Short mmCIF file of C-alpha atoms (C1' of nucleotides) in Angstrom, two decimals:
data_model
loop_
_atom_site.label_atom_id
_atom_site.label_comp_id
_atom_site.label_asym_id
_atom_site.label_seq_id
_atom_site.Cartn_x
_atom_site.Cartn_y
_atom_site.Cartn_z
CA UNK A 297 0.00 0.00 0.00
CA UNK A 298 3.06 2.21 0.09
CA UNK A 299 5.34 2.78 -2.88
CA UNK A 300 8.48 2.45 -0.83
CA UNK A 301 7.57 -0.72 1.00
CA UNK A 302 9.35 -3.69 -0.53
CA UNK A 303 7.04 -6.13 -2.23
CA UNK A 304 7.17 -9.22 -4.38
CA UNK A 305 7.72 -8.92 -8.09
CA UNK A 306 4.14 -9.74 -8.99
CA UNK A 307 0.96 -8.19 -7.64
CA UNK A 308 -2.72 -8.41 -8.40
CA UNK A 309 -4.90 -5.31 -8.35
CA UNK A 310 -8.69 -5.31 -8.47
CA UNK A 311 -11.16 -2.68 -9.57
CA UNK A 312 -14.39 -3.69 -7.86
CA UNK A 313 -17.52 -2.14 -9.33
CA UNK A 314 -20.97 -2.00 -7.97
CA UNK A 315 -24.09 -0.04 -8.73
CA UNK A 316 -25.78 2.17 -6.20
CA UNK A 317 -27.71 4.80 -8.12
CA UNK A 318 -24.53 5.22 -10.17
CA UNK A 319 -21.63 3.01 -11.13
CA UNK A 320 -18.97 3.13 -8.42
CA UNK A 321 -15.70 1.42 -7.68
CA UNK A 322 -14.01 0.54 -4.44
CA UNK A 323 -11.24 2.94 -3.51
CA UNK A 324 -8.81 2.82 -0.65
CA UNK A 325 -8.74 6.01 1.31
CA UNK A 326 -5.43 7.75 1.81
CA UNK A 327 -3.25 10.42 0.34
CA UNK A 328 -2.60 8.49 -2.86
CA UNK A 329 -5.79 7.09 -4.32
CA UNK A 330 -5.49 3.36 -4.83
CA UNK A 331 -7.48 0.25 -5.45
CA UNK A 332 -6.92 -3.02 -3.59
CA UNK A 333 -3.65 -4.66 -4.53
CA UNK A 334 -1.44 -7.29 -2.91
CA UNK A 335 1.71 -9.17 -3.89
CA UNK A 336 1.35 -12.70 -5.16
CA UNK A 337 2.34 -15.26 -2.57
CA UNK A 338 4.03 -18.61 -2.87
CA UNK A 339 1.70 -21.29 -4.14
CA UNK A 340 -1.14 -18.84 -4.73
CA UNK A 341 -2.96 -18.54 -8.03
CA UNK A 342 -3.41 -15.14 -9.61
CA UNK A 343 -7.14 -15.27 -9.17
CA UNK A 344 -6.79 -16.22 -5.51
CA UNK A 345 -4.42 -13.33 -5.09
CA UNK A 346 -6.93 -10.93 -6.59
CA UNK A 347 -9.63 -12.24 -4.28
CA UNK A 348 -7.29 -11.87 -1.34
CA UNK A 349 -6.69 -8.25 -2.30
CA UNK A 350 -10.41 -7.62 -1.93
CA UNK A 351 -10.58 -9.60 1.27
CA UNK A 352 -7.67 -7.90 2.94
CA UNK A 353 -8.70 -4.42 1.87
CA UNK A 354 -12.41 -4.64 2.50
CA UNK A 355 -13.34 -8.08 3.82
CA UNK A 356 -15.22 -8.74 0.59
CA UNK A 357 -15.54 -12.21 -0.92
CA UNK A 358 -17.53 -14.12 -3.52
CA UNK A 359 -17.63 -11.66 -6.36
CA UNK A 360 -17.50 -12.08 -10.11
CA UNK A 361 -13.90 -11.64 -11.15
CA UNK A 362 -12.24 -11.44 -14.53
CA UNK A 363 -8.70 -10.77 -15.57
CA UNK A 364 -8.26 -7.49 -17.39
CA UNK A 365 -4.67 -6.86 -18.38
CA UNK A 366 -1.14 -7.13 -17.08
CA UNK A 367 0.86 -3.96 -16.69
CA UNK A 368 4.52 -3.28 -16.30
CA UNK A 369 4.99 -2.25 -12.70
CA UNK A 370 6.35 1.13 -11.79
CA UNK A 371 9.70 1.79 -10.16
CA UNK A 372 9.61 0.96 -6.47
CA UNK A 373 6.48 -1.14 -6.90
CA UNK A 374 5.99 -4.68 -8.08
CA UNK A 375 7.59 -5.77 -11.32
CA UNK A 376 4.27 -6.51 -12.97
CA UNK A 377 0.69 -5.89 -11.91
CA UNK A 378 -2.01 -8.29 -13.04
CA UNK A 379 -5.20 -6.25 -13.08
CA UNK A 380 -8.64 -7.74 -12.49
CA UNK A 381 -12.07 -6.24 -12.40
CA UNK A 382 -14.87 -7.45 -10.21
CA UNK A 383 -18.63 -6.95 -10.17
CA UNK A 384 -21.03 -7.38 -7.31
CA UNK A 385 -24.47 -6.28 -6.22
CA UNK A 386 -24.13 -3.51 -3.73
CA UNK A 387 -26.40 -4.98 -1.11
CA UNK A 388 -24.54 -8.27 -1.01
CA UNK A 389 -21.27 -6.54 -0.23
CA UNK A 390 -20.33 -6.47 3.40
CA UNK A 391 -17.40 -4.18 3.89
CA UNK A 392 -15.61 -5.50 6.96
CA UNK A 393 -12.66 -3.13 7.04
CA UNK A 394 -12.30 0.58 7.45
CA UNK A 395 -10.43 2.83 5.10
CA UNK A 396 -12.35 2.05 1.95
CA UNK A 397 -15.09 3.87 0.13
CA UNK A 398 -16.91 4.16 -3.15
CA UNK A 399 -16.01 6.52 -5.95
CA UNK A 400 -17.43 7.51 -9.30
CA UNK A 401 -15.14 6.10 -12.00
CA UNK A 402 -15.35 9.32 -13.97
CA UNK A 403 -13.36 10.81 -11.12
CA UNK A 404 -10.63 8.19 -11.28
CA UNK A 405 -8.08 10.87 -12.12
CA UNK A 406 -7.32 11.23 -8.43
CA UNK A 407 -5.87 7.72 -8.36
CA UNK A 408 -2.23 6.95 -8.88
CA UNK A 409 -1.67 6.64 -12.58
CA UNK A 410 -1.41 2.90 -12.77
CA UNK A 411 -4.66 2.38 -10.90
CA UNK A 412 -6.41 5.08 -12.86
CA UNK A 413 -5.53 3.22 -16.02
CA UNK A 414 -6.93 0.01 -14.57
CA UNK A 415 -10.21 1.63 -13.63
CA UNK A 416 -10.54 3.28 -17.03
CA UNK A 417 -9.81 0.13 -18.96
CA UNK A 418 -12.13 -1.84 -16.72
CA UNK A 419 -14.92 0.61 -17.52
CA UNK A 420 -14.31 0.20 -21.22
CA UNK A 421 -14.24 -3.57 -20.95
CA UNK A 422 -17.39 -3.55 -18.89
CA UNK A 423 -19.31 -1.34 -21.30
CA UNK A 424 -18.13 -3.39 -24.24
CA UNK A 425 -18.89 -6.72 -22.64
CA UNK A 426 -22.44 -5.71 -21.77
CA UNK A 427 -23.19 -5.70 -25.47
CA UNK A 428 -22.35 -9.29 -26.13
CA UNK A 429 -22.23 -11.17 -22.85
CA UNK A 430 -24.80 -11.61 -20.10
CA UNK A 431 -22.82 -10.18 -17.23
CA UNK A 432 -25.03 -7.31 -16.16
CA UNK A 433 -26.87 -9.60 -13.77
CA UNK A 434 -23.69 -9.73 -11.68
CA UNK A 435 -24.79 -6.40 -10.27
CA UNK A 436 -28.14 -7.83 -9.20
CA UNK A 437 -29.51 -10.40 -6.80
CA UNK A 438 -30.08 -13.99 -7.91
CA UNK A 439 -33.58 -13.05 -8.95
CA UNK A 440 -34.11 -9.71 -10.57
CA UNK A 441 -36.68 -7.75 -12.51
CA UNK A 442 -36.24 -6.66 -16.09
CA UNK A 443 -36.51 -3.08 -14.90
CA UNK A 444 -33.53 -3.55 -12.63
CA UNK A 445 -31.59 -5.13 -15.45
CA UNK A 446 -32.43 -2.27 -17.76
CA UNK A 447 -31.17 0.18 -15.15
CA UNK A 448 -27.79 -1.54 -15.16
CA UNK A 449 -27.52 -1.08 -18.89
CA UNK A 450 -28.65 2.51 -18.72
CA UNK A 451 -26.25 3.42 -15.97
CA UNK A 452 -23.23 1.84 -17.57
CA UNK A 453 -24.14 2.90 -21.08
CA UNK A 454 -25.05 6.39 -19.92
CA UNK A 455 -28.20 6.53 -21.95
CA UNK A 456 -31.82 5.67 -21.50
CA UNK A 457 -33.19 2.72 -23.42
CA UNK A 458 -36.58 1.91 -24.80
CA UNK A 459 -38.30 -0.53 -22.48
CA UNK A 460 -39.91 -2.73 -25.09
CA UNK A 461 -36.88 -2.96 -27.32
CA UNK A 462 -34.71 -3.72 -24.34
CA UNK A 463 -36.90 -6.56 -23.19
CA UNK A 464 -37.07 -8.03 -26.65
CA UNK A 465 -33.30 -7.93 -26.98
CA UNK A 466 -32.65 -9.51 -23.59
CA UNK A 467 -35.22 -12.22 -24.10
CA UNK A 468 -33.63 -13.08 -27.43
CA UNK A 469 -30.05 -13.25 -26.23
CA UNK A 470 -30.26 -14.35 -22.61
CA UNK A 471 -31.56 -17.60 -21.28
CA UNK A 472 -33.98 -16.24 -18.73
CA UNK A 473 -36.32 -18.19 -16.51
CA UNK A 474 -39.47 -16.45 -15.45
CA UNK A 475 -40.22 -17.23 -11.82
CA UNK A 476 -43.68 -17.18 -10.35
CA UNK A 477 -42.78 -14.55 -7.85
CA UNK A 478 -42.86 -10.82 -8.17
CA UNK A 479 -41.21 -7.99 -6.38
CA UNK A 480 -43.55 -5.47 -4.83
CA UNK A 481 -41.79 -2.29 -4.02
CA UNK A 482 -43.64 0.95 -3.83
CA UNK A 483 -47.21 1.89 -4.59
CA UNK A 484 -47.42 0.41 -8.03
CA UNK A 485 -47.71 -2.82 -9.93
CA UNK A 486 -45.22 -5.51 -8.80
CA UNK A 487 -42.52 -6.62 -11.21
CA UNK A 488 -41.99 -10.22 -12.23
CA UNK A 489 -38.76 -11.79 -11.02
CA UNK A 490 -36.46 -13.61 -13.41
CA UNK A 491 -33.34 -15.61 -12.95
CA UNK A 492 -30.66 -16.67 -15.39
CA UNK A 493 -30.69 -20.32 -16.30
CA UNK A 494 -27.29 -21.77 -15.44
CA UNK A 495 -26.35 -18.66 -13.52
CA UNK A 496 -22.99 -19.88 -12.37
CA UNK A 497 -21.56 -18.79 -9.05
CA UNK A 498 -19.54 -15.59 -9.40
CA UNK A 499 -16.27 -17.24 -10.37
CA UNK A 500 -13.97 -16.43 -13.19
CA UNK A 501 -15.42 -17.21 -16.59
CA UNK B 96 13.29 -23.88 -22.92
CA UNK B 97 13.72 -26.62 -20.38
CA UNK B 98 11.39 -27.16 -17.47
CA UNK B 99 14.17 -27.77 -15.04
CA UNK B 100 16.32 -24.80 -15.95
CA UNK B 101 15.95 -22.05 -13.36
CA UNK B 102 14.27 -18.94 -14.66
CA UNK B 103 12.91 -15.63 -13.42
CA UNK B 104 9.49 -15.48 -11.84
CA UNK B 105 7.90 -13.81 -14.86
CA UNK B 106 8.04 -14.87 -18.49
CA UNK B 107 6.45 -13.75 -21.72
CA UNK B 108 5.30 -16.30 -24.29
CA UNK B 109 4.23 -15.50 -27.83
CA UNK B 110 2.02 -17.35 -30.26
CA UNK B 111 3.04 -15.98 -33.66
CA UNK B 112 0.54 -16.59 -36.43
CA UNK B 113 0.92 -16.24 -40.11
CA UNK B 114 -0.99 -17.38 -43.15
CA UNK B 115 0.50 -19.58 -45.81
CA UNK B 116 -2.35 -21.40 -47.48
CA UNK B 117 -3.55 -22.14 -43.97
CA UNK B 118 -3.27 -20.46 -40.60
CA UNK B 119 -0.08 -21.53 -38.88
CA UNK B 120 1.81 -20.69 -35.75
CA UNK B 121 5.48 -20.68 -34.92
CA UNK B 122 6.53 -23.73 -32.94
CA UNK B 123 9.87 -24.59 -31.46
CA UNK B 124 11.06 -27.99 -32.45
CA UNK B 125 12.02 -30.43 -29.74
CA UNK B 126 10.61 -33.23 -27.69
CA UNK B 127 8.16 -31.00 -25.83
CA UNK B 128 6.28 -28.75 -28.21
CA UNK B 129 6.65 -25.11 -27.19
CA UNK B 130 6.22 -21.61 -28.42
CA UNK B 131 8.81 -18.86 -27.91
CA UNK B 132 9.08 -17.81 -24.28
CA UNK B 133 11.72 -15.99 -22.26
CA UNK B 134 11.98 -14.68 -18.70
CA UNK B 135 11.41 -10.99 -18.13
CA UNK B 136 14.65 -9.14 -17.56
CA UNK B 137 15.50 -6.20 -15.33
CA UNK B 138 14.27 -2.93 -16.74
CA UNK B 139 12.49 -4.60 -19.64
CA UNK B 140 8.85 -4.01 -20.48
CA UNK B 141 6.54 -6.94 -20.97
CA UNK B 142 6.05 -6.11 -24.61
CA UNK B 143 9.79 -5.83 -25.18
CA UNK B 144 10.19 -9.20 -23.51
CA UNK B 145 7.62 -10.75 -25.82
CA UNK B 146 9.41 -9.28 -28.84
CA UNK B 147 12.70 -10.59 -27.53
CA UNK B 148 11.18 -14.06 -27.24
CA UNK B 149 10.46 -13.96 -30.95
CA UNK B 150 13.84 -12.52 -31.73
CA UNK B 151 15.81 -15.04 -29.72
CA UNK B 152 13.80 -18.01 -30.92
CA UNK B 153 13.51 -17.13 -34.59
CA UNK B 154 15.23 -13.84 -35.31
CA UNK B 155 11.87 -12.30 -36.06
CA UNK B 156 11.08 -8.65 -35.39
CA UNK B 157 8.53 -5.97 -36.23
CA UNK B 158 5.31 -7.86 -35.91
CA UNK B 159 1.89 -6.88 -34.65
CA UNK B 160 1.72 -7.88 -31.01
CA UNK B 161 -1.10 -7.87 -28.50
CA UNK B 162 -1.32 -9.10 -24.96
CA UNK B 163 -3.63 -12.07 -24.54
CA UNK B 164 -3.80 -13.27 -20.96
CA UNK B 165 -1.63 -13.95 -17.95
CA UNK B 166 -1.41 -17.49 -16.66
CA UNK B 167 -0.26 -18.97 -13.42
CA UNK B 168 3.03 -20.66 -14.19
CA UNK B 169 3.51 -24.35 -13.66
CA UNK B 170 5.76 -25.94 -11.10
CA UNK B 171 9.39 -25.71 -12.14
CA UNK B 172 8.65 -22.94 -14.63
CA UNK B 173 8.16 -19.23 -14.17
CA UNK B 174 5.73 -18.00 -11.55
CA UNK B 175 3.48 -16.31 -14.11
CA UNK B 176 3.47 -16.35 -17.89
CA UNK B 177 2.21 -13.30 -19.75
CA UNK B 178 0.94 -14.58 -23.08
CA UNK B 179 0.96 -12.54 -26.27
CA UNK B 180 -0.14 -13.27 -29.76
CA UNK B 181 1.50 -11.87 -32.85
CA UNK B 182 0.47 -11.59 -36.48
CA UNK B 183 2.67 -11.14 -39.51
CA UNK B 184 2.57 -11.68 -43.25
CA UNK B 185 4.43 -14.82 -44.07
CA UNK B 186 6.65 -13.35 -46.74
CA UNK B 187 7.90 -10.59 -44.49
CA UNK B 188 9.11 -13.05 -41.89
CA UNK B 189 12.75 -13.88 -42.06
CA UNK B 190 13.48 -16.78 -39.78
CA UNK B 191 17.09 -16.36 -38.76
CA UNK B 192 17.42 -19.26 -36.34
CA UNK B 193 17.13 -23.00 -36.72
CA UNK B 194 14.91 -25.19 -34.63
CA UNK B 195 11.60 -23.53 -35.40
CA UNK B 196 8.82 -24.43 -37.76
CA UNK B 197 5.20 -23.81 -38.59
CA UNK B 198 2.29 -25.81 -37.32
CA UNK B 199 -1.44 -25.94 -37.84
CA UNK B 200 -3.13 -24.61 -34.68
CA UNK B 201 -5.71 -27.39 -34.82
CA UNK B 202 -2.82 -29.69 -34.01
CA UNK B 203 -1.73 -27.69 -30.97
CA UNK B 204 -2.47 -30.67 -28.73
CA UNK B 205 1.14 -31.76 -29.13
CA UNK B 206 2.31 -28.68 -27.23
CA UNK B 207 2.91 -28.62 -23.52
CA UNK B 208 -0.40 -27.84 -21.89
CA UNK B 209 0.28 -24.26 -21.00
CA UNK B 210 1.34 -23.38 -24.53
CA UNK B 211 -1.52 -25.31 -26.05
CA UNK B 212 -3.89 -23.19 -24.02
CA UNK B 213 -2.21 -20.05 -25.25
CA UNK B 214 -2.48 -21.08 -28.89
CA UNK B 215 -6.11 -22.05 -28.49
CA UNK B 216 -7.11 -18.86 -26.76
CA UNK B 217 -5.17 -16.82 -29.28
CA UNK B 218 -7.13 -18.48 -32.08
CA UNK B 219 -10.38 -17.63 -30.37
CA UNK B 220 -9.32 -14.05 -29.78
CA UNK B 221 -8.18 -13.75 -33.36
CA UNK B 222 -11.39 -15.10 -34.82
CA UNK B 223 -13.44 -12.87 -32.55
CA UNK B 224 -11.43 -9.78 -33.21
CA UNK B 225 -11.71 -10.16 -36.97
CA UNK B 226 -15.40 -9.42 -36.62
CA UNK B 227 -15.05 -6.01 -35.08
CA UNK B 228 -11.52 -4.74 -35.64
CA UNK B 229 -9.48 -4.24 -38.80
CA UNK B 230 -6.56 -6.47 -37.97
CA UNK B 231 -6.73 -8.97 -40.79
CA UNK B 232 -4.45 -6.76 -42.87
CA UNK B 233 -1.65 -7.62 -40.44
CA UNK B 234 -1.29 -10.83 -42.39
CA UNK B 235 -0.83 -8.95 -45.66
CA UNK B 236 1.63 -6.58 -47.26
CA UNK B 237 1.20 -2.82 -46.96
CA UNK B 238 -0.87 -2.85 -50.09
CA UNK B 239 -3.25 -5.72 -50.63
CA UNK B 240 -6.14 -6.79 -52.80
CA UNK B 241 -9.63 -7.36 -51.52
CA UNK B 242 -9.34 -10.94 -52.64
CA UNK B 243 -6.34 -11.45 -50.42
CA UNK B 244 -8.18 -9.87 -47.53
CA UNK B 245 -11.17 -12.09 -48.09
CA UNK B 246 -8.89 -15.13 -48.03
CA UNK B 247 -7.69 -14.15 -44.58
CA UNK B 248 -11.25 -14.04 -43.32
CA UNK B 249 -12.12 -17.31 -44.98
CA UNK B 250 -9.09 -19.13 -43.64
CA UNK B 251 -9.51 -17.95 -40.09
CA UNK B 252 -13.29 -18.24 -40.08
CA UNK B 253 -13.14 -21.62 -41.82
CA UNK B 254 -15.91 -20.79 -44.22
CA UNK B 255 -16.21 -19.28 -47.65
CA UNK B 256 -17.75 -15.86 -47.94
CA UNK B 257 -19.74 -14.15 -50.63
CA UNK B 258 -17.47 -11.84 -52.56
CA UNK B 259 -19.91 -8.96 -52.99
CA UNK B 260 -21.18 -8.99 -49.45
CA UNK B 261 -17.65 -9.18 -48.14
CA UNK B 262 -16.54 -6.17 -50.13
CA UNK B 263 -19.54 -4.17 -49.05
CA UNK B 264 -18.90 -4.98 -45.41
CA UNK B 265 -15.22 -4.12 -45.55
CA UNK B 266 -15.78 -0.90 -47.42
CA UNK B 267 -18.35 0.14 -44.83
CA UNK B 268 -16.26 -0.59 -41.77
CA UNK B 269 -12.65 -0.08 -42.84
CA UNK B 270 -11.07 3.12 -43.97
CA UNK B 271 -9.56 1.87 -47.21
CA UNK B 272 -7.64 3.88 -49.77
CA UNK B 273 -7.81 2.64 -53.33
CA UNK B 274 -4.41 2.95 -54.95
CA UNK B 275 -3.93 3.36 -58.68
CA UNK B 276 -1.87 0.23 -58.93
CA UNK B 277 -2.97 -3.29 -59.46
CA UNK B 278 -1.46 -6.64 -58.83
CA UNK B 279 -1.11 -8.86 -61.87
CA UNK B 280 -0.60 -12.43 -60.92
CA UNK B 281 -1.59 -15.28 -63.11
CA UNK B 282 -3.46 -15.44 -66.39
CA UNK B 283 -6.38 -13.31 -65.38
CA UNK B 284 -7.53 -9.81 -64.68
CA UNK B 285 -5.27 -7.88 -62.26
CA UNK B 286 -6.64 -6.94 -58.87
CA UNK B 287 -6.71 -3.41 -57.54
CA UNK B 288 -4.40 -2.71 -54.60
CA UNK B 289 -5.69 -1.02 -51.47
CA UNK B 290 -4.06 0.21 -48.35
CA UNK B 291 -5.45 1.07 -44.95
CA UNK B 292 -5.57 4.77 -44.18
CA UNK B 293 -3.58 5.33 -40.99
CA UNK B 294 -2.16 1.84 -41.12
CA UNK B 295 0.02 2.12 -38.09
CA UNK B 296 3.28 0.27 -37.85
CA UNK B 297 2.80 -3.16 -36.29
CA UNK B 298 3.07 -2.08 -32.67
CA UNK B 299 0.80 -2.89 -29.82
CA UNK B 300 -2.63 -1.31 -30.11
"C1'" DA C 184 -63.07 5.67 -5.44
"C1'" DG C 185 -59.63 8.12 -7.59
"C1'" DC C 186 -54.73 9.24 -8.24
"C1'" DG C 187 -49.98 8.31 -8.94
"C1'" DT C 188 -46.49 5.15 -10.17
"C1'" DT C 189 -44.16 1.44 -12.35
"C1'" DC C 190 -45.11 -2.94 -15.04
"C1'" DG C 191 -45.98 -5.06 -19.23
"C1'" DT C 192 -47.13 -5.64 -24.16
"C1'" DG C 193 -47.28 -5.12 -30.31
"C1'" DT C 194 -46.76 -2.84 -34.67
"C1'" DA C 195 -44.98 -0.22 -38.33
"C1'" DT C 196 -40.89 1.69 -40.56
"C1'" DG C 197 -36.11 2.04 -41.92
"C1'" DA C 198 -31.45 -0.25 -41.81
"C1'" DA C 199 -28.49 -3.96 -42.29
"C1'" DT C 200 -27.65 -8.56 -43.86
"C1'" DG C 201 -27.66 -12.55 -46.88
"C1'" DA C 202 -28.49 -14.78 -51.33
"C1'" DC C 203 -27.61 -14.58 -56.04
"C1'" DA C 204 -25.29 -14.04 -61.88
"C1'" DC C 205 -22.90 -11.85 -65.23
"C1'" DC C 206 -19.39 -9.20 -67.79
"C1'" DA C 207 -14.29 -7.59 -67.70
"C1'" DA C 208 -9.39 -8.10 -68.09
"C1'" DG C 209 -5.62 -10.47 -68.45
"C1'" DC C 210 -2.64 -14.76 -70.01
"C1'" DC C 211 -2.08 -18.92 -72.63
"C1'" DC C 212 -2.57 -21.82 -76.34
"C1'" DT C 213 -3.50 -22.96 -80.99
"C1'" DA D 60 -6.06 -13.35 -83.99
"C1'" DG D 61 -9.40 -15.85 -81.61
"C1'" DG D 62 -11.13 -18.85 -78.06
"C1'" DG D 63 -10.64 -20.62 -73.50
"C1'" DC D 64 -9.46 -20.30 -68.80
"C1'" DT D 65 -9.14 -17.85 -64.51
"C1'" DT D 66 -9.82 -14.37 -61.17
"C1'" DG D 67 -11.59 -9.40 -60.64
"C1'" DG D 68 -15.39 -6.50 -60.12
"C1'" DT D 69 -20.29 -4.94 -59.75
"C1'" DG D 70 -26.24 -4.40 -58.20
"C1'" DT D 71 -30.80 -6.06 -56.77
"C1'" DC D 72 -34.11 -8.32 -54.15
"C1'" DA D 73 -35.78 -10.72 -49.97
"C1'" DT D 74 -35.25 -11.30 -45.25
"C1'" DT D 75 -33.85 -10.10 -40.83
"C1'" DC D 76 -32.78 -6.89 -37.39
"C1'" DA D 77 -33.14 -2.42 -35.06
"C1'" DT D 78 -35.69 1.59 -33.96
"C1'" DA D 79 -39.58 4.54 -32.78
"C1'" DC D 80 -43.73 4.74 -30.46
"C1'" DA D 81 -48.85 4.44 -26.75
"C1'" DC D 82 -51.83 2.48 -23.68
"C1'" DG D 83 -54.06 -0.57 -20.28
"C1'" DA D 84 -52.82 -3.27 -15.80
"C1'" DA D 85 -51.72 -3.71 -10.98
"C1'" DC D 86 -50.69 -2.01 -6.90
"C1'" DG D 87 -50.48 1.50 -2.64
"C1'" DC D 88 -51.90 5.58 -0.87
"C1'" DT D 89 -55.19 9.04 0.54
#
DNA sequence: AGCGTTCGTGTATGAATGACACCAAGCCCT
DNA sequence: AGGGCTTGGTGTCATTCATACACGAACGCT
């Protein structure tokens, strides 16, 4: 967590995103803005190392995780940094450490350069991947409404979408299962709950 | 090049592809099938290391190179392996070392497992990227015919394409410049030569 | 009972994609 | 010189896909 502290030659860094009104990422508080990052240990896989970074920084576990890119480390830091991004529904995250908070990725410029680059590239990957892979549900609970799903797309894509066209597109490209339950929330018609068939646990895909 | 030889904790490995009738990749000869791979040196960038792997194994330089994925190394090898894939036109490659040859990627199963995985994932990435990025020209000379370009798509996609639809698609999505030259080759009508506007040198993009 | 709010559905139009056939230009051979 | 062979180069039509758009349904609240 400090540039001058000696560390192993390889580290994993994780940009964890969640949605709470807006898209946000997990940021370590401190003079130099950083995201969770720890050196790779003996016998540890890269993915395990990335998960440990989240655990040690924030006590967070069980999130969707995908490798993003590997960067040349900076002088005084690790030799290389393997960057991951992670997605999780906000209400399933239990932050068990202090010293972390959420930040709008459009304000990533306050991070140290290397971590800013990771957050920016993760945003690009995320926006791109929404278009061709069913990952948006990683921000939602196991069962979700189509309205919630549409919100994820609108927030990440920064544009409103037509409700009917959106539903047609999702139904065509995702393998959704309509449950018999609905979510009632507020003084209006309840929304049907769906789940993804074969929704795998949030492991690397 | 030998599992038991000590090496640094980080290595770069490169799957170099070219097209010569079929899609082929550069393979090191020897009992255990391998692709070029060298440990990262002090002060060297990952990309430079990947280029050095190609240089030391085959005397090849100046190819298009893109990072693919970073793997956990296997016991006895480097701690992590940063995999790259490279593309180059076959006739611009000068192989200046012995002990290397070309192999059909569908026969990658004879490689050591880690390198087989790299070749397979590189093929997937390549096929996917053809659909949305103008990289196919990396297999061709600076100036190329649309027929040559179509061949690249057909070989990698393993299916024949309609000539007129292909040309319409490419003209719509690539920024092509029609030169005033043509390539005469064989007893038939010469083909117009095109080049890509802003065709950058084959560096990482 | 009426109001406010979100949920949920179909159609009509324009855009993009896929299928399809012929003449042109060159070389070779007779 | 003419005919044959081979690859280069072009347009239209049918289908599919994407976009724009409006209204009744179900609930809670007052």
